[in-house]
Amino acid sequence: MTLFNKPTIALIALMSASGAVAALSADTNGDGVLTIDEVQAVYPDVTAEAFSTMDLNADGALDEAEVQSAQEAGLMPA
């Protein structure tokens, strides 16, 4: 039985993170995280309550891991 080789694993990892990277393109000030204003500029239907749910570490911003988790949970479009 052949398992995935390293290039295949790297491609799978890249593809799974691509939605988060695309969402981070909304990072208008380039600080590497998304504020509620940046999120709502792209996704106006995201409420403050939904943003708080996505903000897993409650620091007031979404990093790449939080964006990816939010997309996987269906809280933010991929």
XYZ file of N, CA and C in Angstrom, residues 2-4 6 9-10 13 15-16 20 23 27-35 37-38 43 49-50 52 67-69:
87
model
N 0.613 2.177 -0.907
C 1.391 3.397 -0.991
C 0.629 4.532 -0.323
N 1.302 5.191 0.576
C 0.722 6.366 1.205
C 1.129 7.593 0.397
N 0.675 8.745 0.820
C 1.023 9.981 0.121
C 2.518 10.252 0.219
N 5.759 13.098 -0.067
C 5.936 14.449 0.487
C 5.363 15.548 -0.402
N 1.583 15.578 0.000
C 1.192 16.103 1.307
C 1.318 17.620 1.315
N 2.392 18.143 0.745
C 2.585 19.593 0.682
C 1.483 20.255 -0.136
N -1.744 20.311 1.900
C -1.655 21.349 2.928
C -1.840 22.734 2.322
N -3.443 23.510 -0.471
C -4.823 23.670 -0.912
C -5.757 23.916 0.262
N -5.541 23.277 1.390
C -6.426 23.466 2.530
C -6.234 24.827 3.155
N -7.954 30.299 3.632
C -7.555 31.216 4.686
C -6.675 32.321 4.125
N -8.814 34.764 2.274
C -9.530 35.646 3.205
C -8.593 36.686 3.783
N -6.877 41.842 4.427
C -6.064 42.525 5.425
C -5.526 43.823 4.833
N -6.331 44.861 4.897
C -6.001 46.110 4.209
C -4.808 46.846 4.797
N -4.524 46.661 6.084
C -3.380 47.360 6.664
C -2.125 46.491 6.704
N -2.219 45.254 6.230
C -1.065 44.395 6.083
C -0.426 43.903 7.371
N -1.198 43.852 8.457
C -0.612 43.415 9.728
C -0.711 41.907 9.959
N -1.267 41.174 8.996
C -1.319 39.719 9.102
C -2.531 39.164 9.812
N -3.426 40.022 10.267
C -4.662 39.592 10.924
C -5.825 40.418 10.388
N -7.028 39.917 10.608
C -8.226 40.618 10.161
C -8.992 41.181 11.355
N -9.313 42.462 11.287
C -10.185 43.080 12.283
C -11.627 42.909 11.831
N -13.672 45.228 11.111
C -13.915 46.151 9.999
C -13.430 45.575 8.675
N -12.258 44.926 8.686
C -11.734 44.317 7.461
C -12.612 43.153 7.019
N -17.172 40.704 3.855
C -18.339 39.876 4.192
C -19.268 40.690 5.087
N -21.163 39.439 16.789
C -21.271 38.185 17.540
C -20.574 37.043 16.796
N -20.786 36.950 15.484
C -20.138 35.904 14.691
C -18.626 36.098 14.699
N -16.835 37.464 17.048
C -16.355 37.038 18.373
C -16.251 35.522 18.467
N -9.088 32.089 10.811
C -9.838 32.201 9.556
C -10.111 30.814 8.996
N -9.092 29.972 8.995
C -9.268 28.615 8.470
C -10.297 27.852 9.304
N -10.228 27.966 10.621
C -11.201 27.296 11.491
C -12.608 27.823 11.238
